[in-house]
Amino acid sequence: MTLLERTRYLQSAPDPVTLEGLQERIDSLVDVLSEHGQLYYRQDEPIITDGEYDGLLNSLRALEELHPVLRRLDSPTHRVGSAPLDGFEKVAHPEPMLSLGNAFNADDLKAWYDRCLKRLEIEDGRPTVALTAELKIDGLAVALTYEDGLLVRAATRGDGRVGENITQNVRTIGNVPLRLSGTNVPRQVEVRGEIYFPKSAFEALNDSLRSRDQKLFANPRNAAAGSLRQLDSSVTASRELALFAYSTGPATDPVAPSQYDSLYRLREWGFGINEHARRFTSIEHVVSFCESWTDKREDLDHEIDGVVVKIDRIDLQEELGNVSNAPRWAVAFKFPARESSTTLNDIIVNVGRTGMITPEAVLEPVVIGGVTVSQATLHNAAYIMDRDIRIGDTVVVKRAGDVIPAVVSSVTTTRDGSEQIWKMPSECPACSEILEQLEGEVDSYCVNGACPAQFIRLVEHFASRNALDIEGFGSKLAVILVEAGLISKLQDIYSLDRDALLALDNFGEKKTDNLLQGIEQSKDRALAHVLFGLGIRHVGRTTAETIVGTLPTMQRIAASSAEELTAIEGIGDVIAQSLVDWFGREPNKILIQAMEDAGVRMERSEKEATPSGDDAPFEGLTFVVTGTLPTLGRKDAQDFIKQRGGKASSSVSKKTHYVVMGDNAGSKADKARELGVSIIDEAELLNMGGA
Ligand code: IVH
């Protein structure tokens, strides 16, 4: 019988009456649910709905509750957590979990390899002394013991000799096999790996903690640790933890002749392994691999803090042995720090487009990862208070990739009493309006509709790429035009006087005419861009597209009540009310009229209409475009998808149907491979779309 046939049978079978029948039913339910779990977690191709899965799980749970002795160790009911513990039991590791020596640069790595060769009495390592390089996952090390293929114990590393028993919690992690599959499974084997919190899930967790006014986790590693050390395993179950297995510990039979082969054996058994592991025969290639990940790490959906380099052959590893608490046969290449400490000289505030006031740190300049940082964000007043950050403090500043540097914490031990507690100013720094805190929000706002700082930001936003997309109109120009008095209301953009522009410093004929031409062209932007450009609170780009998908003219949008707006899928009360308020204000009515008079598009273009039927070959499909496509730009490719009824999303998930890959595709292509999402190229996209 196929899996689906067995599933259908279980969904409709009458309750078993004999004890034997009961055990058989429990066995079938466990098997069928485990197979569905595999399809979901490993292949990302579930064949039943979440509701159907839960239905089967509930019938299994009901049977187990009636007869607890029949509950199997690999029952998926363990995944949802069990009764809270009073504390964690200590467990001694049969073989210590060692730590690693560090290498900070190419020379350190080469010196380590030379030491290995010398000890092995081998002159030239190639190809006998191959190396495996793996990403060093920044999570928590665990040791999982399997007996007869069943997960019987999971322990933290602890001090390397004694850890804590966290079996109940680890059983809730979706990609940890409760029973090993495949061949050559030793009767008893310990599997070691790293439990981590994906970055995306970490951000979602902090968002949800923030919305409930709960304490946030500082980084994904802390979130993983905090989630694993829960006495109530149902809390762990609610967190999206995952495991990368990287080696085996003590086992009753040898697992594989090399580290690289062990990884593939682990994968056969059902574990997630990190797919970026590579085997090399020269240390120079290992060095390039390590250096390349120093930058690429930003693209991964999990944190790494280095690369672990291991002598590949297990017999050579054994020959090399250990020194005190680290193996000689492995070394951790550590990336340069992305954090550094410096003095917080002052805190100033910025005024955003919506009037939101954001504090910013003025720092004693410090070099982090090769870049000098003198300003960093402090997010909001609550952030500063929660972390007790004071002016004059030594603070830790983090810089990651393209992200704006941020102050992450203050060092309280170096205080001498001269530090000052910062207070949110009571007035707007740009217009002196008394700042207000809106009900239920942590941020302070300048509510003066005529505040010049807010207005400059609004003009900048109006002209930006996803809004009216006015060529050559960036933030500097917004400041110049507003400060020169040429723009005092948004609609002034459409009646700029050529002579007045020419009279400005550095405005020649060419620059002026280009700007005026850019403004002219902006009148034909899609209605969703125009709506987004107005800078209405809570109306982002996607929301604007959603609204325009149902309401085809600015007039209809302006005339809609909150009820009519919330009837649109994806539009909630907050957005609806914000729109109603905005369109209700007199100056805004005048703005819309003036824009219409100037000839700005106020109706949905044909391209924006939601296609259906034959015009919608992509209906129900979600695409992610990544890398550089040969002819279509990314934006054009996304439009192509949308015009044919598809959804163009920016991040790859289980819900993605196709990843359209161009040159130099980064982590999204990796993620697609990881999740088994189909990868197509531009030609295939065009073909599927009937172009
Ligand atoms: S192998 C004998 N491989 O790094 C030590 N460790 O300092 C063998 N880690 O806490 C460790 N990713 O949990 C190894 N691919 C990887 C790893 C890795 C992360 C952690 C490990 C330990 C620390 C070692």
XYZ file of C-alpha atoms and ligand atoms in Angstrom:
715
model
C 0.000 0.000 0.000
C 1.250 3.489 -0.768
C 1.716 6.030 1.981
C -1.385 7.877 0.876
C -3.467 4.679 0.903
C -2.281 3.827 4.403
C -3.052 7.408 5.449
C -6.577 7.241 4.078
C -7.142 3.921 5.799
C -6.007 5.311 9.158
C -8.211 8.357 8.742
C -11.339 6.225 8.466
C -10.505 2.994 10.356
C -12.736 2.051 13.323
C -11.123 2.025 16.774
C -9.230 -1.216 17.450
C -10.766 -3.483 20.085
C -8.014 -5.904 21.106
C -4.728 -4.963 22.754
C -2.897 -6.482 19.820
C -4.941 -4.407 17.404
C -4.156 -1.362 19.476
C -0.405 -1.882 19.332
C -0.670 -2.459 15.611
C -2.645 0.747 15.151
C -0.138 2.736 17.193
C 2.684 1.262 15.112
C 0.982 2.195 11.828
C 0.221 5.700 13.033
C 3.833 6.250 14.161
C 5.166 4.940 10.854
C 2.792 6.914 8.672
C 3.302 10.132 10.653
C 7.092 9.712 10.567
C 7.013 9.273 6.815
C 4.902 12.407 6.430
C 7.333 14.206 8.750
C 10.215 13.215 6.477
C 8.395 14.495 3.411
C 7.787 17.766 5.206
C 11.198 18.373 6.773
C 13.592 16.692 4.395
C 11.975 16.918 1.006
C 9.755 19.902 1.710
C 7.053 18.151 -0.254
C 4.189 17.336 2.080
C 1.430 15.283 0.462
C -1.208 15.884 3.112
C -2.361 19.135 4.698
C -1.204 20.285 8.135
C -4.785 19.704 9.302
C -4.742 16.074 8.164
C -1.377 15.542 9.858
C -2.731 16.994 13.095
C -5.845 14.811 12.810
C -3.722 11.649 12.690
C -1.456 12.928 15.448
C -4.497 13.524 17.643
C -5.782 9.995 17.149
C -2.330 8.649 18.043
C -2.221 10.859 21.115
C -5.659 9.660 22.215
C -4.596 6.003 21.992
C -1.351 6.688 23.851
C -3.177 8.504 26.611
C -5.454 5.524 27.119
C -2.488 3.139 27.178
C 0.672 5.035 28.146
C 2.793 1.867 28.203
C 2.279 1.513 24.478
C 3.791 4.924 23.683
C 6.845 4.426 21.505
C 10.091 6.346 21.963
C 9.969 7.457 18.341
C 6.334 8.546 18.568
C 5.890 11.949 16.894
C 3.739 12.957 19.858
C 7.067 13.641 21.617
C 7.577 16.494 19.160
C 5.009 18.719 20.880
C 6.686 18.533 24.274
C 5.807 16.783 27.499
C 5.263 17.482 31.196
C 7.586 20.191 32.622
C 10.692 19.014 34.500
C 11.892 20.225 37.895
C 15.455 20.505 36.664
C 17.915 18.968 34.244
C 19.618 15.739 35.180
C 23.416 15.654 34.788
C 24.932 13.168 32.354
C 28.565 12.153 31.962
C 29.768 11.948 28.365
C 31.274 8.527 27.634
C 33.949 10.307 25.608
C 34.624 13.974 26.382
C 33.301 16.590 23.969
C 36.467 18.468 23.144
C 36.970 22.079 22.151
C 39.086 23.346 19.261
C 42.315 25.262 18.822
C 42.018 28.471 16.816
C 43.602 29.818 13.622
C 43.119 33.514 12.897
C 44.741 33.762 9.475
C 46.261 31.837 6.557
C 49.632 31.480 8.281
C 48.070 29.935 11.383
C 46.209 27.433 9.214
C 49.296 26.457 7.239
C 51.344 26.128 10.410
C 48.708 23.816 11.888
C 48.722 21.629 8.754
C 52.533 21.493 8.749
C 52.495 20.356 12.373
C 50.077 17.567 11.433
C 52.252 16.431 8.515
C 55.340 16.482 10.663
C 53.741 14.382 13.341
C 52.481 11.931 10.748
C 55.984 11.922 9.245
C 54.648 12.740 5.783
C 56.617 15.224 3.637
C 54.035 16.343 1.101
C 50.442 15.902 2.241
C 48.783 15.557 -1.171
C 46.654 13.519 -1.654
C 47.146 11.284 1.423
C 46.355 13.901 4.014
C 43.152 15.389 2.606
C 41.212 17.950 4.612
C 37.522 18.523 5.158
C 36.387 22.077 5.763
C 32.971 22.722 7.312
C 31.206 25.846 8.405
C 31.457 26.387 12.143
C 27.842 26.738 13.150
C 27.279 29.220 15.975
C 24.817 27.356 18.134
C 25.014 24.780 20.905
C 26.857 21.497 20.745
C 24.808 18.415 21.578
C 25.443 14.686 21.813
C 22.579 12.426 20.746
C 22.645 8.753 21.707
C 20.790 6.257 19.516
C 20.199 2.677 20.581
C 18.845 0.229 18.031
C 18.185 3.259 15.873
C 16.089 5.062 18.506
C 16.942 8.412 20.059
C 17.304 7.574 23.744
C 19.251 10.532 25.082
C 20.301 14.034 24.161
C 22.838 15.946 26.227
C 24.363 19.418 26.153
C 28.134 19.744 25.992
C 28.322 21.260 29.490
C 31.973 21.439 30.519
C 32.845 18.768 27.955
C 32.783 15.939 30.499
C 29.392 16.359 32.120
C 26.396 17.878 30.365
C 22.677 18.112 30.982
C 19.967 15.769 29.845
C 17.766 17.666 27.404
C 16.185 14.669 25.647
C 12.588 15.876 25.995
C 13.476 19.191 24.411
C 15.563 17.787 21.580
C 12.742 15.407 20.628
C 10.644 18.455 19.739
C 13.118 19.669 17.093
C 11.571 18.867 13.737
C 14.700 17.809 11.862
C 16.171 15.594 14.595
C 15.354 11.988 13.646
C 13.643 10.079 16.454
C 14.548 6.873 14.610
C 17.476 6.510 12.222
C 16.813 5.379 8.692
C 19.125 3.833 6.097
C 21.683 1.101 6.419
C 24.757 0.450 8.523
C 23.331 1.927 11.695
C 25.464 0.710 14.631
C 23.506 -0.824 17.503
C 24.603 2.094 19.619
C 25.968 5.332 18.268
C 26.416 8.886 19.463
C 25.809 11.658 16.949
C 27.226 15.109 17.555
C 26.028 18.308 16.079
C 25.056 21.869 16.606
C 21.563 23.090 17.429
C 20.942 26.546 16.045
C 18.251 29.144 15.546
C 17.784 30.230 11.897
C 18.249 34.003 11.566
C 14.834 34.497 9.982
C 13.091 32.566 12.758
C 15.105 34.509 15.332
C 13.853 37.806 13.992
C 10.283 36.520 13.941
C 10.653 35.307 17.541
C 11.947 38.673 18.730
C 9.148 40.450 16.856
C 6.611 38.343 18.646
C 8.308 38.787 22.047
C 8.413 42.534 21.430
C 4.716 42.654 20.603
C 4.012 40.946 23.935
C 6.382 43.315 25.758
C 8.685 40.451 26.714
C 12.447 40.457 26.972
C 14.230 39.997 23.628
C 17.107 37.615 22.865
C 20.368 39.354 21.992
C 21.313 36.991 19.158
C 20.296 33.677 17.568
C 22.750 31.746 19.718
C 21.212 33.035 22.945
C 17.775 32.294 21.550
C 18.862 28.709 20.830
C 20.330 28.317 24.321
C 17.288 29.878 25.965
C 14.925 27.674 23.985
C 16.838 24.471 24.702
C 17.145 25.067 28.438
C 13.402 25.182 28.967
C 12.018 22.936 31.661
C 8.734 23.014 29.776
C 9.453 21.299 26.471
C 6.292 22.658 24.851
C 8.057 26.046 24.834
C 10.991 24.455 22.985
C 8.515 22.877 20.572
C 7.134 26.311 19.730
C 10.590 27.567 18.664
C 11.974 26.853 15.221
C 15.234 25.216 16.251
C 17.185 22.994 13.889
C 20.204 20.687 14.016
C 23.233 20.283 11.794
C 24.924 16.974 12.560
C 28.691 17.009 11.995
C 30.237 13.865 13.436
C 29.792 10.690 15.371
C 31.079 9.966 18.863
C 31.461 6.518 20.441
C 29.789 3.780 18.370
C 29.573 -0.010 18.516
C 30.705 -0.216 14.854
C 32.876 2.073 12.754
C 30.777 4.549 10.816
C 32.976 5.663 7.906
C 36.667 5.841 6.942
C 36.729 9.629 6.687
C 35.066 12.756 8.053
C 33.613 13.584 4.648
C 32.060 10.131 4.309
C 30.692 10.381 7.867
C 28.719 13.455 6.851
C 27.052 11.553 4.047
C 26.359 8.589 6.298
C 24.693 10.990 8.755
C 22.573 12.325 5.939
C 21.522 8.804 5.006
C 20.440 8.214 8.576
C 18.079 11.181 8.338
C 20.113 14.102 9.716
C 20.403 17.577 8.314
C 24.049 18.243 7.467
C 25.463 21.542 6.338
C 25.781 21.278 2.595
C 28.752 23.634 2.335
C 31.279 21.078 3.609
C 34.081 20.442 1.083
C 37.020 18.056 0.858
C 40.380 19.462 -0.301
C 43.800 18.008 -1.009
C 45.747 21.217 -0.512
C 45.834 23.645 2.388
C 45.935 26.599 -0.040
C 42.458 25.702 -1.254
C 41.286 25.418 2.323
C 42.615 28.929 2.964
C 40.622 30.303 -0.004
C 37.523 28.480 1.208
C 37.880 30.012 4.687
C 38.480 33.488 3.319
C 35.551 33.293 0.915
C 33.152 32.532 3.776
C 34.282 35.599 5.711
C 31.961 37.689 3.509
C 29.512 35.095 2.274
C 28.402 34.302 5.803
C 26.020 37.244 5.743
C 23.952 35.482 3.089
C 23.303 32.386 5.177
C 20.146 31.950 7.204
C 22.184 30.862 10.215
C 25.118 32.363 12.082
C 28.599 30.924 11.648
C 31.675 32.067 13.534
C 34.343 30.371 11.463
C 35.287 27.264 9.527
C 36.291 23.974 11.147
C 39.138 22.307 9.253
C 39.689 18.608 9.913
C 42.166 16.015 8.721
C 39.791 13.887 6.676
C 40.928 10.305 7.281
C 39.737 8.856 10.576
C 42.815 6.584 10.927
C 45.076 9.648 10.641
C 42.905 11.505 13.166
C 43.445 8.627 15.581
C 47.164 8.654 14.949
C 47.334 12.379 15.682
C 45.261 12.141 18.860
C 44.514 14.975 21.285
C 46.331 17.539 23.378
C 44.629 18.200 26.729
C 41.109 19.147 25.684
C 41.436 19.691 21.923
C 42.150 17.344 19.048
C 45.379 17.813 17.079
C 43.558 16.815 13.885
C 41.142 19.763 13.765
C 41.339 23.521 14.036
C 38.821 26.369 14.005
C 39.517 29.179 11.546
C 37.945 32.189 13.245
C 36.493 35.104 11.285
C 37.550 38.648 12.232
C 35.292 40.109 14.907
C 32.295 42.115 13.803
C 31.948 43.660 17.207
C 34.115 46.094 18.989
C 33.885 48.328 22.021
C 34.263 52.084 22.110
C 33.019 55.141 24.007
C 29.536 56.487 23.553
C 30.174 60.241 23.319
C 26.619 61.408 22.820
C 23.117 60.427 21.794
C 21.327 62.516 19.190
C 17.894 62.022 17.670
C 16.709 61.830 14.059
C 13.266 62.627 12.762
C 11.799 60.119 10.290
C 9.203 60.561 7.543
C 6.325 59.647 9.795
C 7.665 61.855 12.574
C 9.122 58.906 14.454
C 12.104 59.943 16.559
C 15.051 57.555 16.539
C 18.039 57.937 18.838
C 21.469 57.568 17.316
C 24.818 56.972 19.011
C 27.714 59.345 18.433
C 30.772 57.161 18.981
C 34.475 57.567 19.472
C 35.489 56.332 16.004
C 36.431 52.644 15.968
C 37.494 50.289 13.175
C 35.296 47.203 12.891
C 35.984 44.680 10.155
C 38.038 47.240 8.223
C 35.483 50.081 8.337
C 35.570 53.113 10.633
C 32.333 53.468 12.541
C 31.431 56.729 14.295
C 27.644 56.522 14.377
C 25.344 53.638 15.178
C 21.663 53.134 15.695
C 20.127 52.817 19.148
C 16.688 51.875 17.714
C 14.367 53.554 20.235
C 14.148 54.851 23.776
C 12.999 51.518 25.212
C 16.060 49.830 23.702
C 18.336 52.264 25.543
C 16.491 51.852 28.829
C 16.282 48.054 28.640
C 20.026 47.862 28.168
C 20.800 50.706 30.592
C 23.001 52.460 28.012
C 24.424 55.755 29.312
C 26.321 58.606 27.676
C 30.019 58.124 28.472
C 29.663 54.337 28.696
C 31.958 51.893 26.981
C 29.592 50.230 24.533
C 29.747 47.176 22.279
C 29.067 48.042 18.654
C 28.177 45.468 16.043
C 28.488 45.796 12.329
C 27.229 43.004 10.064
C 27.414 43.255 6.292
C 25.295 46.009 4.876
C 23.310 46.407 8.044
C 23.570 49.768 9.807
C 25.962 49.453 12.774
C 24.118 49.098 16.061
C 25.019 49.490 19.723
C 24.293 46.101 21.268
C 25.166 46.587 24.913
C 27.025 48.685 27.424
C 29.879 47.558 29.661
C 28.878 48.539 33.172
C 32.054 47.392 34.941
C 34.151 50.283 33.597
C 31.811 53.039 34.829
C 33.321 55.773 37.002
C 30.130 57.599 37.925
C 30.442 60.351 35.335
C 28.128 58.560 32.876
C 24.813 60.190 32.223
C 21.412 58.626 31.834
C 19.894 59.767 28.556
C 16.377 61.044 28.328
C 14.290 61.358 25.191
C 14.083 65.109 24.463
C 10.635 66.551 24.968
C 10.795 68.621 21.791
C 11.446 67.846 18.132
C 15.045 68.855 17.283
C 13.910 70.228 13.915
C 10.748 72.165 14.719
C 10.529 72.259 18.542
C 7.086 70.652 18.542
C 6.367 68.813 21.806
C 6.934 65.107 21.127
C 4.124 62.651 21.736
C 3.988 58.986 22.512
C 1.109 57.271 20.749
C -0.982 54.900 22.806
C 0.441 51.392 22.850
C 3.641 52.377 21.038
C 7.137 52.670 22.480
C 8.313 55.299 20.026
C 8.002 59.071 20.325
C 6.663 61.121 17.459
C 6.787 64.677 16.259
C 3.163 65.255 15.310
C 3.734 68.590 13.586
C 2.543 68.020 10.027
C 4.708 70.963 8.945
C 7.955 69.751 10.561
C 10.736 70.453 8.031
C 12.778 67.363 8.937
C 9.787 65.090 8.376
C 8.960 66.853 5.188
C 12.437 66.373 3.729
C 12.170 62.662 4.467
C 8.749 62.539 2.849
C 9.994 64.245 -0.320
C 12.914 61.811 -0.419
C 10.504 58.901 -0.050
C 8.092 60.245 -2.678
C 10.894 60.421 -5.258
C 12.466 57.064 -4.332
C 12.674 54.020 -6.559
C 9.647 52.080 -5.361
C 7.529 55.223 -5.265
C 7.460 57.839 -8.055
C 10.988 56.815 -9.044
C 12.207 60.251 -10.119
C 15.554 59.860 -11.798
C 18.333 61.926 -10.199
C 16.199 62.882 -7.181
C 17.959 61.589 -4.077
C 18.180 62.651 -0.455
C 20.669 65.474 -1.099
C 18.392 67.053 -3.666
C 15.416 66.787 -1.326
C 17.336 68.813 1.281
C 18.424 71.432 -1.276
C 14.978 71.947 -2.774
C 13.181 72.073 0.548
C 15.738 74.377 2.150
C 15.711 76.685 -0.881
C 11.958 77.000 -0.454
C 11.186 75.538 -3.881
C 9.231 72.662 -2.400
C 7.031 73.298 0.608
C 4.242 70.866 -0.279
C 4.630 67.538 -2.130
C 2.689 68.809 -5.125
C 5.296 71.571 -5.625
C 7.464 68.876 -7.227
C 5.148 69.044 -10.237
C 5.330 72.816 -10.656
C 9.059 73.423 -10.210
C 10.187 76.488 -12.099
C 13.104 75.944 -14.501
C 14.572 79.409 -13.877
C 14.343 78.997 -10.128
C 16.235 75.702 -10.414
C 18.883 77.277 -12.664
C 19.434 79.931 -10.034
C 20.540 77.295 -7.496
C 24.238 76.566 -6.896
C 25.594 73.873 -9.191
C 22.448 73.636 -11.287
C 23.425 73.834 -14.957
C 21.037 73.480 -17.869
C 21.705 69.794 -18.297
C 21.150 68.867 -14.680
C 17.988 70.979 -14.501
C 16.507 69.577 -17.678
C 17.302 66.017 -16.676
C 15.544 66.560 -13.392
C 12.485 68.087 -15.048
C 12.390 65.216 -17.503
C 12.612 62.701 -14.661
C 9.692 64.430 -12.952
C 7.676 64.333 -16.159
C 8.306 60.610 -16.563
C 7.271 59.914 -12.990
C 3.698 60.887 -13.847
C 3.210 57.543 -15.516
C 4.223 55.332 -12.598
C 1.921 52.512 -11.541
C -0.883 53.476 -9.170
C 0.589 51.278 -6.412
C 3.819 53.281 -6.636
C 1.904 56.540 -6.379
C -0.067 55.285 -3.372
C 3.109 54.066 -1.680
C 4.820 57.391 -2.444
C 2.273 59.346 -0.418
C 3.960 58.053 2.720
C 0.797 56.973 4.504
C 1.666 55.236 7.764
C 1.604 51.428 7.594
C 1.188 51.475 3.797
C 4.318 49.786 2.486
C 4.949 48.682 -1.050
C 3.205 45.321 -0.829
C 0.230 46.780 0.991
C -0.115 49.403 -1.721
C -0.095 46.667 -4.367
C -2.703 44.681 -2.459
C -5.003 47.679 -2.225
C -4.625 48.583 -5.876
C -5.319 44.942 -6.780
C -8.890 45.443 -5.517
C -9.478 49.187 -5.837
C -8.464 50.375 -9.312
C -8.497 54.178 -8.839
C -7.186 56.670 -6.311
C -10.707 58.009 -6.055
C -12.074 54.616 -5.020
C -9.283 54.179 -2.479
C -9.888 57.651 -1.040
C -13.632 57.074 -0.790
C -13.410 53.638 0.876
C -14.521 53.170 4.450
C -12.491 51.182 6.980
C -14.947 48.263 6.562
C -14.509 48.241 2.798
C -10.745 48.285 3.190
C -10.563 45.500 5.767
C -12.646 43.352 3.406
C -9.504 43.165 1.261
C -7.367 40.170 2.185
C -4.204 41.288 3.905
C -5.560 44.659 5.058
C -6.163 44.853 8.789
C -7.767 47.464 11.020
C -4.615 49.470 11.603
C -3.820 49.948 7.913
C -7.466 50.649 7.061
C -7.807 53.301 9.748
C -4.547 54.911 8.719
C -5.787 55.227 5.122
C -9.174 56.601 6.148
C -7.522 59.173 8.412
C -5.047 60.215 5.751
C -7.566 60.678 2.954
C -9.874 62.521 5.357
C -7.428 65.376 5.908
C -7.984 68.530 3.883
C -4.335 69.183 2.840
C -4.142 65.624 1.534
C -7.284 66.073 -0.545
C -5.682 69.141 -2.078
C -2.475 67.182 -2.746
C -4.319 64.388 -4.591
C -6.237 66.931 -6.665
C -3.049 68.834 -7.540
C -1.284 65.645 -8.572
C -4.207 64.661 -10.737
C -4.233 68.113 -12.318
C -0.508 67.773 -13.020
C -1.238 64.549 -14.897
C 0.025 61.960 -12.389
C -1.591 58.547 -12.954
C -4.565 58.051 -10.665
C -5.833 54.810 -12.178
C -4.497 51.331 -12.221
C -2.516 50.619 -15.372
C -3.280 47.532 -17.440
C -0.089 46.011 -16.192
C -1.313 46.277 -12.610
C -4.655 44.541 -13.102
C -4.716 41.040 -11.611
C -4.857 38.678 -14.560
C -6.942 35.505 -14.559
C -7.677 32.483 -16.724
C -5.484 32.142 -19.797
C -3.746 35.373 -18.919
C -2.593 33.909 -15.645
C -0.350 30.904 -16.281
C 1.396 31.612 -12.969
C -1.744 31.742 -10.847
C -1.108 30.218 -7.435
C 2.652 30.047 -7.973
C 5.286 31.844 -5.929
C 8.636 32.756 -7.458
C 11.837 34.189 -6.054
C 14.179 35.930 -8.488
C 17.856 35.937 -7.522
C 21.149 36.874 -9.157
C 21.577 38.788 -12.406
C 19.360 37.600 -15.252
C 20.770 37.866 -18.795
C 18.100 40.165 -20.298
C 15.359 41.014 -17.800
C 16.357 43.052 -14.770
C 15.144 41.663 -11.461
C 12.327 44.193 -11.271
C 11.199 43.376 -14.837
C 11.249 39.678 -14.080
C 9.094 40.286 -10.999
C 6.657 42.330 -13.081
C 6.575 39.561 -15.682
C 5.589 37.107 -12.938
C 2.967 39.374 -11.412
C 1.436 40.241 -14.769
C 0.799 36.539 -15.261
C -0.927 36.066 -11.938
C 2.102 34.800 -9.978
C 3.570 36.070 -6.752
C 7.109 37.420 -6.638
C 8.539 37.009 -3.187
C 11.923 38.026 -1.846
C 12.776 35.113 0.391
C 12.918 31.406 -0.321
C 10.765 29.248 1.918
C 8.876 25.996 1.785
C 6.095 27.901 0.067
C 8.277 28.927 -2.882
C 7.497 27.022 -6.086
C 10.348 28.253 -8.296
C 13.608 30.088 -7.807
C 14.610 31.952 -10.971
C 18.382 31.987 -10.885
C 20.730 34.307 -12.718
C 24.487 34.788 -12.427
C 26.151 35.289 -9.057
C 23.141 34.034 -7.176
C 23.966 33.943 -3.478
C 22.359 32.264 -0.539
C 18.887 32.114 -2.035
C 20.037 29.522 -4.544
C 21.637 27.583 -1.689
C 18.456 27.805 0.308
C 16.453 26.582 -2.682
C 18.729 23.557 -2.979
C 18.503 22.972 0.739
C 14.703 22.984 0.576
C 14.516 21.152 -2.737
C 12.730 24.054 -4.495
C 12.873 23.875 -8.315
C 15.474 26.158 -9.858
C 14.827 27.575 -13.324
C 16.625 30.107 -15.500
C 15.310 33.169 -17.285
C 14.620 31.289 -20.518
C 12.453 28.761 -18.685
C 10.579 31.535 -16.931
C 9.829 33.279 -20.212
C 8.803 30.010 -21.752
C 6.471 29.070 -18.891
C 4.960 32.537 -19.021
C 4.212 32.161 -22.729
C 6.577 34.917 -23.846
S 33.964 19.446 15.232
C 36.733 17.841 18.733
N 32.508 20.653 13.473
O 32.523 24.318 17.667
C 35.840 18.993 18.479
N 32.520 21.523 15.676
O 35.117 24.599 19.512
C 35.080 18.643 17.283
N 31.066 23.450 16.015
O 31.222 23.554 20.532
C 34.198 19.705 16.902
N 30.326 23.557 13.953
O 29.890 22.369 18.701
C 32.906 20.648 14.752
N 31.224 21.607 11.804
C 31.637 21.586 13.071
C 31.176 22.525 14.007
C 31.657 22.459 15.312
C 30.263 24.099 15.163
C 31.261 23.795 17.436
C 31.198 22.613 18.343
C 32.020 23.003 19.532
C 32.895 24.065 19.000
C 34.316 23.603 19.034
